[in-house]
Amino acid sequence: MSAPDPVAQIQMMSGGYFVSRCLQVAAELGIADLIADVPVSAAQLAATTGSSADALGRVLTLLCAQGIFERRDGGFAHTEVSRFLRSDHPASMRSFARMFGNPVIWQSVIRLDESVVTGEPMGEKVTPGGLWQYLAEHKDRSEVFNETMAAKARAMVPLVPRAYDFTRFARIADIGGGRGHLLQAILAASPDSRGVLFDQPHVLREVANLASDRLALEGGNFFEDALPEADAYVLMEVIHDWDDPSAERILRAVRRAAPAGARLVIVEAKMPDPPMACWTATLDIVMLNLVGGRQRGFGEYTNLLERSGFGEIREIPMGMGHSIIEASPA
Ligand SMILES: C[S@@+](CC[C@H](N)C(=O)[O-])C[C@H]1O[C@@H](n2cnc3c(N)ncnc32)[C@H](O)[C@@H]1O
């Protein structure tokens, strides 16, 4: 295969956010849900979504050029990729595309230059209280965010109880566990354990129906409230949202709640080394720009955990570019 033309490569990447935005808009309008097995014309799609047929057709044409949809028989048809934008796909990624259309993310990206100069995130500059406060105040955006967390974790969740034995723990707490997708998988693989899902009250309200005699819901703020007592504390893609001082505060809260013999089980994506084009490398910049977090390596986790009162730290690779970091109260 020939090397890409450098000029074209720079052009495509410089304007690449138009492609992202087209994908987000198509997902927001639910275009994939309107296409079944036969092609649908731009005019039909525009009439159903209240759009301009010309504009929508051009947006979808760009997405065809990117291999998302396919243009056939005068209309737009599904590819294997666009089927994942359908709401009813079992591994739907529609919410993921919609989430990246969140105005807090866009307004932060505009100010990435400022993040680079200052090292600071822009989320709190573009809206008071930053992303988390915004989500707490915007129910529709919060639902999309929490659905996205479940969607991004769908393929990864089954790997966690496969890589790590939870059956020895009577009580397992998932801290910042979102909609409880990971905790449910852990409890399914560990039938004698009970679980407690700890997250912000407005997040747990979305999954009130999950509560059972094996799965308790506990709303709270991990910076202010005491965490539940448990034999294992799971934190999946929570620590990466925070800078070192805040990450340390969360870990110290776990340390205070953890009885002797408890285990901390952190699940995080690993930064590729050497660098390569993959989602984790992009995610690191999302963290930098939006919330001030970062994708950390094992050495950085070891330092953070030791400073927060943990020892016996080990890494367990679990596949899909993710690792489990296990630690015990020191
Ligand atoms: C990136 S999401 C990860 C969700 C889930 N663990 C996963 O990996 O799919 C971070 C989670 O932390 C929760 N969170 C953020 N700030 C919090 C706080 N101050 N107290 C408790 N939970 C918080 C969010 O509501 C969200 O569910």
CSV table of C-alpha atoms and ligand atoms in Angstrom, one decimal:
chain,number,residue,atom,x,y,z
A,1,MET,CA,0.0,0.0,0.0
A,2,SER,CA,1.4,3.4,-0.9
A,3,ALA,CA,2.1,6.0,1.9
A,4,PRO,CA,-0.6,8.6,2.3
A,5,ASP,CA,0.0,11.9,0.5
A,6,PRO,CA,1.3,14.3,3.2
A,7,VAL,CA,-0.7,17.3,2.0
A,8,ALA,CA,-3.9,15.2,1.9
A,9,GLN,CA,-3.2,13.7,5.2
A,10,ILE,CA,-2.8,17.1,6.9
A,11,GLN,CA,-5.9,18.5,5.1
A,12,MET,CA,-8.0,15.5,6.2
A,13,MET,CA,-6.8,15.7,9.8
A,14,SER,CA,-7.1,19.5,10.1
A,15,GLY,CA,-10.7,19.4,9.1
A,16,GLY,CA,-11.5,16.0,10.7
A,17,TYR,CA,-13.8,17.6,13.2
A,18,PHE,CA,-16.3,18.2,10.5
A,19,VAL,CA,-16.5,14.4,10.0
A,20,SER,CA,-17.0,14.0,13.8
A,21,ARG,CA,-19.7,16.6,13.8
A,22,CYS,CA,-21.5,14.9,10.8
A,23,LEU,CA,-21.4,11.6,12.7
A,24,GLN,CA,-22.8,13.3,15.9
A,25,VAL,CA,-25.5,15.1,14.0
A,26,ALA,CA,-26.6,11.9,12.1
A,27,ALA,CA,-26.6,10.0,15.5
A,28,GLU,CA,-28.6,12.8,17.1
A,29,LEU,CA,-31.2,12.8,14.3
A,30,GLY,CA,-31.4,9.0,14.6
A,31,ILE,CA,-30.7,8.5,10.9
A,32,ALA,CA,-29.6,4.9,11.3
A,33,ASP,CA,-32.9,4.0,13.0
A,34,LEU,CA,-34.8,5.3,9.9
A,35,ILE,CA,-32.9,2.9,7.5
A,36,ALA,CA,-33.9,-0.7,7.5
A,37,ASP,CA,-32.9,-3.1,4.7
A,38,VAL,CA,-33.5,-0.9,1.6
A,39,PRO,CA,-31.9,2.4,0.8
A,40,VAL,CA,-33.8,5.5,1.9
A,41,SER,CA,-33.5,8.8,0.0
A,42,ALA,CA,-32.2,12.0,1.5
A,43,ALA,CA,-35.7,13.6,0.8
A,44,GLN,CA,-37.4,10.9,2.9
A,45,LEU,CA,-34.9,11.1,5.7
A,46,ALA,CA,-35.1,14.9,5.7
A,47,ALA,CA,-38.9,14.9,5.8
A,48,THR,CA,-38.9,12.5,8.8
A,49,THR,CA,-36.3,14.5,10.7
A,50,GLY,CA,-37.4,18.0,9.8
A,51,SER,CA,-34.1,18.7,7.9
A,52,SER,CA,-33.0,20.2,4.7
A,53,ALA,CA,-32.8,17.3,2.1
A,54,ASP,CA,-29.8,19.0,0.4
A,55,ALA,CA,-27.9,19.6,3.6
A,56,LEU,CA,-28.7,16.2,5.1
A,57,GLY,CA,-27.8,14.4,1.8
A,58,ARG,CA,-24.4,16.1,1.8
A,59,VAL,CA,-23.7,15.2,5.4
A,60,LEU,CA,-24.6,11.6,4.7
A,61,THR,CA,-22.5,11.6,1.6
A,62,LEU,CA,-19.4,12.6,3.6
A,63,LEU,CA,-20.3,9.8,6.0
A,64,CYS,CA,-20.5,7.4,3.0
A,65,ALA,CA,-17.0,8.6,2.0
A,66,GLN,CA,-15.8,7.6,5.5
A,67,GLY,CA,-17.4,4.1,5.2
A,68,ILE,CA,-20.1,4.8,7.7
A,69,PHE,CA,-23.2,4.6,5.4
A,70,GLU,CA,-23.3,3.5,1.8
A,71,ARG,CA,-25.0,5.3,-1.2
A,72,ARG,CA,-27.0,2.9,-3.2
A,73,ASP,CA,-30.0,3.1,-5.7
A,74,GLY,CA,-30.4,6.8,-5.1
A,75,GLY,CA,-30.6,6.5,-1.3
A,76,PHE,CA,-28.6,5.8,1.8
A,77,ALA,CA,-28.1,2.2,3.0
A,78,HIS,CA,-26.5,0.5,6.0
A,79,THR,CA,-23.0,-0.8,6.2
A,80,GLU,CA,-21.7,-3.0,9.0
A,81,VAL,CA,-20.6,0.2,10.7
A,82,SER,CA,-23.8,2.2,10.5
A,83,ARG,CA,-25.8,-0.7,12.0
A,84,PHE,CA,-23.9,0.1,15.3
A,85,LEU,CA,-25.6,3.6,15.1
A,86,ARG,CA,-29.0,2.0,15.4
A,87,SER,CA,-30.6,2.4,18.9
A,88,ASP,CA,-31.7,-1.3,18.8
A,89,HIS,CA,-28.3,-2.8,18.0
A,90,PRO,CA,-27.2,-5.0,20.9
A,91,ALA,CA,-23.8,-3.2,20.9
A,92,SER,CA,-25.2,0.2,19.9
A,93,MET,CA,-22.7,3.1,19.8
A,94,ARG,CA,-25.4,5.7,19.0
A,95,SER,CA,-25.1,7.3,22.5
A,96,PHE,CA,-21.3,7.4,22.1
A,97,ALA,CA,-21.5,9.5,19.0
A,98,ARG,CA,-24.2,11.7,20.6
A,99,MET,CA,-22.2,12.2,23.7
A,100,PHE,CA,-19.3,13.7,21.8
A,101,GLY,CA,-21.8,16.3,20.5
A,102,ASN,CA,-22.2,17.6,24.2
A,103,PRO,CA,-21.6,21.4,24.1
A,104,VAL,CA,-19.3,21.2,27.1
A,105,ILE,CA,-17.0,19.0,25.1
A,106,TRP,CA,-17.1,21.2,22.0
A,107,GLN,CA,-16.6,24.4,23.9
A,108,SER,CA,-13.7,22.8,25.7
A,109,VAL,CA,-12.1,21.6,22.5
A,110,ILE,CA,-12.2,25.2,21.1
A,111,ARG,CA,-9.9,26.1,24.0
A,112,LEU,CA,-7.5,23.2,23.7
A,113,ASP,CA,-4.8,25.8,22.9
A,114,GLU,CA,-5.4,27.2,26.4
A,115,SER,CA,-5.2,23.8,28.0
A,116,VAL,CA,-1.8,23.3,26.2
A,117,VAL,CA,-0.4,26.6,27.5
A,118,THR,CA,-1.7,26.3,31.1
A,119,GLY,CA,-2.0,22.5,31.5
A,120,GLU,CA,-5.5,23.1,32.8
A,121,PRO,CA,-8.8,21.6,31.8
A,122,MET,CA,-11.5,23.8,30.2
A,123,GLY,CA,-14.6,22.0,31.4
A,124,GLU,CA,-14.9,24.3,34.5
A,125,LYS,CA,-14.2,27.4,32.4
A,126,VAL,CA,-16.9,26.8,29.9
A,127,THR,CA,-19.6,25.9,32.5
A,128,PRO,CA,-19.8,26.4,36.3
A,129,GLY,CA,-18.8,23.2,38.0
A,130,GLY,CA,-17.6,21.6,34.8
A,131,LEU,CA,-18.9,18.5,33.1
A,132,TRP,CA,-20.2,16.7,36.2
A,133,GLN,CA,-22.2,19.6,37.4
A,134,TYR,CA,-23.5,20.1,33.8
A,135,LEU,CA,-24.6,16.5,33.7
A,136,ALA,CA,-26.3,16.7,37.1
A,137,GLU,CA,-28.3,19.7,35.7
A,138,HIS,CA,-29.2,18.3,32.3
A,139,LYS,CA,-31.1,15.1,32.6
A,140,ASP,CA,-31.1,14.3,28.8
A,141,ARG,CA,-27.4,14.8,28.5
A,142,SER,CA,-26.8,12.8,31.6
A,143,GLU,CA,-28.8,9.9,30.2
A,144,VAL,CA,-26.7,9.9,27.0
A,145,PHE,CA,-23.5,10.1,29.0
A,146,ASN,CA,-24.4,7.2,31.3
A,147,GLU,CA,-25.6,5.1,28.3
A,148,THR,CA,-22.3,5.9,26.6
A,149,MET,CA,-20.4,4.6,29.6
A,150,ALA,CA,-22.3,1.3,29.4
A,151,ALA,CA,-21.8,1.2,25.6
A,152,LYS,CA,-18.0,1.8,25.7
A,153,ALA,CA,-17.6,-0.9,28.4
A,154,ARG,CA,-19.9,-3.5,26.7
A,155,ALA,CA,-17.1,-5.5,25.2
A,156,MET,CA,-14.7,-5.0,28.1
A,157,VAL,CA,-17.1,-5.9,31.0
A,158,PRO,CA,-17.0,-9.7,30.5
A,159,LEU,CA,-13.2,-9.6,30.5
A,160,VAL,CA,-13.0,-8.3,34.1
A,161,PRO,CA,-14.5,-11.3,36.0
A,162,ARG,CA,-12.6,-13.5,33.6
A,163,ALA,CA,-9.2,-11.9,34.5
A,164,TYR,CA,-9.9,-11.5,38.2
A,165,ASP,CA,-11.5,-13.8,40.7
A,166,PHE,CA,-14.2,-12.0,42.7
A,167,THR,CA,-15.7,-15.1,44.2
A,168,ARG,CA,-13.7,-14.8,47.4
A,169,PHE,CA,-15.3,-11.4,48.3
A,170,ALA,CA,-18.6,-11.4,50.2
A,171,ARG,CA,-19.3,-7.7,49.5
A,172,ILE,CA,-18.1,-5.8,46.4
A,173,ALA,CA,-18.5,-2.1,45.9
A,174,ASP,CA,-18.3,-0.5,42.5
A,175,ILE,CA,-17.4,3.2,43.1
A,176,GLY,CA,-18.5,5.5,40.3
A,177,GLY,CA,-20.0,2.4,38.7
A,178,GLY,CA,-22.5,4.4,36.5
A,179,ARG,CA,-25.4,2.2,35.5
A,180,GLY,CA,-24.0,-0.9,37.2
A,181,HIS,CA,-23.0,-2.7,34.0
A,182,LEU,CA,-19.7,-4.0,35.5
A,183,LEU,CA,-21.1,-4.8,38.9
A,184,GLN,CA,-23.9,-6.9,37.4
A,185,ALA,CA,-21.3,-8.9,35.3
A,186,ILE,CA,-19.2,-9.4,38.4
A,187,LEU,CA,-22.1,-10.5,40.5
A,188,ALA,CA,-23.2,-12.9,37.7
A,189,ALA,CA,-19.8,-14.5,37.8
A,190,SER,CA,-19.7,-14.5,41.6
A,191,PRO,CA,-23.1,-15.8,42.7
A,192,ASP,CA,-22.4,-15.8,46.5
A,193,SER,CA,-21.3,-12.1,46.6
A,194,ARG,CA,-23.4,-9.1,47.2
A,195,GLY,CA,-22.7,-5.7,45.5
A,196,VAL,CA,-23.1,-2.1,46.2
A,197,LEU,CA,-23.2,0.4,43.4
A,198,PHE,CA,-22.0,3.8,44.5
A,199,ASP,CA,-22.4,6.8,42.3
A,200,GLN,CA,-24.0,10.3,42.2
A,201,PRO,CA,-27.7,10.2,43.2
A,202,HIS,CA,-29.0,11.5,39.8
A,203,VAL,CA,-27.1,8.7,38.0
A,204,LEU,CA,-28.6,6.0,40.3
A,205,ARG,CA,-32.1,7.4,39.8
A,206,GLU,CA,-31.7,6.2,36.2
A,207,VAL,CA,-31.3,2.6,37.4
A,208,ALA,CA,-33.5,2.4,40.4
A,209,ASN,CA,-34.9,-0.9,39.1
A,210,LEU,CA,-31.5,-2.6,39.5
A,211,ALA,CA,-31.9,-2.6,43.3
A,212,SER,CA,-32.3,-6.2,44.7
A,213,ASP,CA,-31.3,-8.2,47.8
A,214,ARG,CA,-27.9,-8.8,46.1
A,215,LEU,CA,-27.3,-5.3,44.6
A,216,ALA,CA,-27.7,-2.2,46.8
A,217,LEU,CA,-27.6,1.4,45.4
A,218,GLU,CA,-25.9,4.0,47.4
A,219,GLY,CA,-25.9,7.6,46.2
A,220,GLY,CA,-23.2,10.0,47.3
A,221,ASN,CA,-20.2,12.1,46.4
A,222,PHE,CA,-16.8,10.3,46.7
A,223,PHE,CA,-15.1,13.6,47.7
A,224,GLU,CA,-17.4,14.2,50.6
A,225,ASP,CA,-19.3,11.1,51.8
A,226,ALA,CA,-18.1,8.0,53.5
A,227,LEU,CA,-17.9,5.1,51.1
A,228,PRO,CA,-19.6,1.8,51.9
A,229,GLU,CA,-17.7,-0.9,53.7
A,230,ALA,CA,-16.7,-3.8,51.3
A,231,ASP,CA,-14.2,-6.6,50.8
A,232,ALA,CA,-13.4,-5.4,47.2
A,233,TYR,CA,-13.6,-1.9,45.7
A,234,VAL,CA,-13.8,-1.7,42.0
A,235,LEU,CA,-13.1,1.6,40.2
A,236,MET,CA,-13.4,1.3,36.4
A,237,GLU,CA,-12.3,4.4,34.4
A,238,VAL,CA,-13.0,6.7,37.3
A,239,ILE,CA,-9.5,7.6,38.4
A,240,HIS,CA,-8.5,8.7,34.8
A,241,ASP,CA,-11.1,11.5,35.1
A,242,TRP,CA,-9.1,13.3,37.7
A,243,ASP,CA,-5.8,15.0,38.3
A,244,ASP,CA,-3.4,13.5,40.9
A,245,PRO,CA,-4.6,15.5,43.9
A,246,SER,CA,-8.3,14.6,43.3
A,247,ALA,CA,-7.4,11.0,42.4
A,248,GLU,CA,-5.6,10.8,45.7
A,249,ARG,CA,-8.6,12.1,47.5
A,250,ILE,CA,-10.8,9.4,46.0
A,251,LEU,CA,-8.3,6.7,46.8
A,252,ARG,CA,-7.9,7.9,50.4
A,253,ALA,CA,-11.7,7.7,50.7
A,254,VAL,CA,-11.6,4.1,49.7
A,255,ARG,CA,-8.7,3.5,52.0
A,256,ARG,CA,-10.7,5.0,55.0
A,257,ALA,CA,-13.7,2.7,54.3
A,258,ALA,CA,-11.7,-0.4,53.5
A,259,PRO,CA,-11.4,-3.0,56.3
A,260,ALA,CA,-8.2,-4.9,56.7
A,261,GLY,CA,-7.8,-7.5,54.0
A,262,ALA,CA,-9.9,-5.6,51.5
A,263,ARG,CA,-8.7,-5.3,47.9
A,264,LEU,CA,-8.8,-2.3,45.5
A,265,VAL,CA,-9.4,-3.3,41.9
A,266,ILE,CA,-8.8,-0.5,39.4
A,267,VAL,CA,-9.7,-1.1,35.7
A,268,GLU,CA,-8.2,1.4,33.2
A,269,ALA,CA,-7.1,1.5,29.6
A,270,LYS,CA,-3.3,1.6,29.1
A,271,MET,CA,-1.6,4.3,27.0
A,272,PRO,CA,0.0,2.6,24.0
A,273,ASP,CA,3.8,2.6,24.0
A,274,PRO,CA,5.1,3.4,21.4
A,275,PRO,CA,2.3,5.8,20.4
A,276,MET,CA,-0.2,4.5,17.9
A,277,ALA,CA,-3.6,5.6,16.6
A,278,CYS,CA,-6.1,4.2,19.1
A,279,TRP,CA,-8.9,5.4,21.2
A,280,THR,CA,-6.9,5.5,24.4
A,281,ALA,CA,-4.5,8.0,22.9
A,282,THR,CA,-7.4,10.3,22.0
A,283,LEU,CA,-9.0,9.7,25.4
A,284,ASP,CA,-5.9,11.0,27.1
A,285,ILE,CA,-6.4,14.4,25.3
A,286,VAL,CA,-10.1,14.4,26.1
A,287,MET,CA,-9.1,14.0,29.8
A,288,LEU,CA,-6.5,16.7,29.6
A,289,ASN,CA,-8.8,19.2,27.9
A,290,LEU,CA,-12.2,18.4,29.5
A,291,VAL,CA,-11.7,17.4,33.1
A,292,GLY,CA,-7.9,17.5,33.9
A,293,GLY,CA,-7.6,13.7,34.1
A,294,ARG,CA,-5.1,11.5,32.3
A,295,GLN,CA,-4.4,7.9,31.1
A,296,ARG,CA,-1.8,6.6,33.5
A,297,GLY,CA,0.7,3.8,33.2
A,298,PHE,CA,1.5,1.2,35.9
A,299,GLY,CA,4.3,3.3,37.4
A,300,GLU,CA,2.1,6.3,37.8
A,301,TYR,CA,-0.6,4.2,39.5
A,302,THR,CA,2.0,2.7,41.8
A,303,ASN,CA,3.0,6.2,43.0
A,304,LEU,CA,-0.5,7.4,43.4
A,305,LEU,CA,-1.6,4.3,45.3
A,306,GLU,CA,1.4,4.4,47.6
A,307,ARG,CA,0.8,8.0,48.4
A,308,SER,CA,-2.9,7.1,49.2
A,309,GLY,CA,-2.1,4.4,51.7
A,310,PHE,CA,-2.0,1.2,49.5
A,311,GLY,CA,0.6,-1.5,49.0
A,312,GLU,CA,1.1,-4.9,47.4
A,313,ILE,CA,0.4,-3.3,44.0
A,314,ARG,CA,0.3,-5.5,40.9
A,315,GLU,CA,-0.9,-5.3,37.3
A,316,ILE,CA,-3.0,-7.9,35.7
A,317,PRO,CA,-3.4,-7.5,31.9
A,318,MET,CA,-7.0,-8.3,30.8
A,319,GLY,CA,-7.0,-7.7,27.1
A,320,MET,CA,-8.5,-5.0,24.8
A,321,GLY,CA,-5.7,-2.7,25.9
A,322,HIS,CA,-6.9,-2.6,29.5
A,323,SER,CA,-5.3,-3.6,32.8
A,324,ILE,CA,-6.4,-4.3,36.3
A,325,ILE,CA,-4.3,-2.8,39.0
A,326,GLU,CA,-4.8,-4.6,42.3
A,327,ALA,CA,-3.7,-3.1,45.7
A,328,SER,CA,-4.3,-3.7,49.4
A,329,PRO,CA,-4.5,-1.3,52.3
A,330,ALA,CA,-1.0,-0.8,53.5
B,1,LIG,C1,-16.1,7.9,33.3
B,1,LIG,S1,-17.5,7.4,34.2
B,1,LIG,C2,-17.2,5.7,34.5
B,1,LIG,C3,-18.4,4.8,34.8
B,1,LIG,C4,-18.2,3.3,34.9
B,1,LIG,N1,-17.3,3.0,36.0
B,1,LIG,C5,-17.6,2.8,33.6
B,1,LIG,O1,-16.4,2.6,33.5
B,1,LIG,O2,-18.4,2.5,32.7
B,1,LIG,C6,-17.2,8.1,35.8
B,1,LIG,C7,-18.3,7.9,36.9
B,1,LIG,O3,-17.9,8.6,38.1
B,1,LIG,C8,-19.1,9.2,38.6
B,1,LIG,N2,-18.7,10.3,39.4
B,1,LIG,C9,-18.2,11.5,39.0
B,1,LIG,N3,-18.0,12.4,40.0
B,1,LIG,C10,-18.5,11.7,41.1
B,1,LIG,C11,-18.5,12.0,42.5
B,1,LIG,N4,-18.1,13.2,43.0
B,1,LIG,N5,-19.0,11.1,43.4
B,1,LIG,C12,-19.4,9.9,42.9
B,1,LIG,N6,-19.4,9.5,41.6
B,1,LIG,C13,-18.9,10.4,40.7
B,1,LIG,C14,-19.9,9.6,37.4
B,1,LIG,O4,-21.3,9.8,37.7
B,1,LIG,C15,-19.7,8.4,36.5
B,1,LIG,O5,-20.6,7.4,36.6
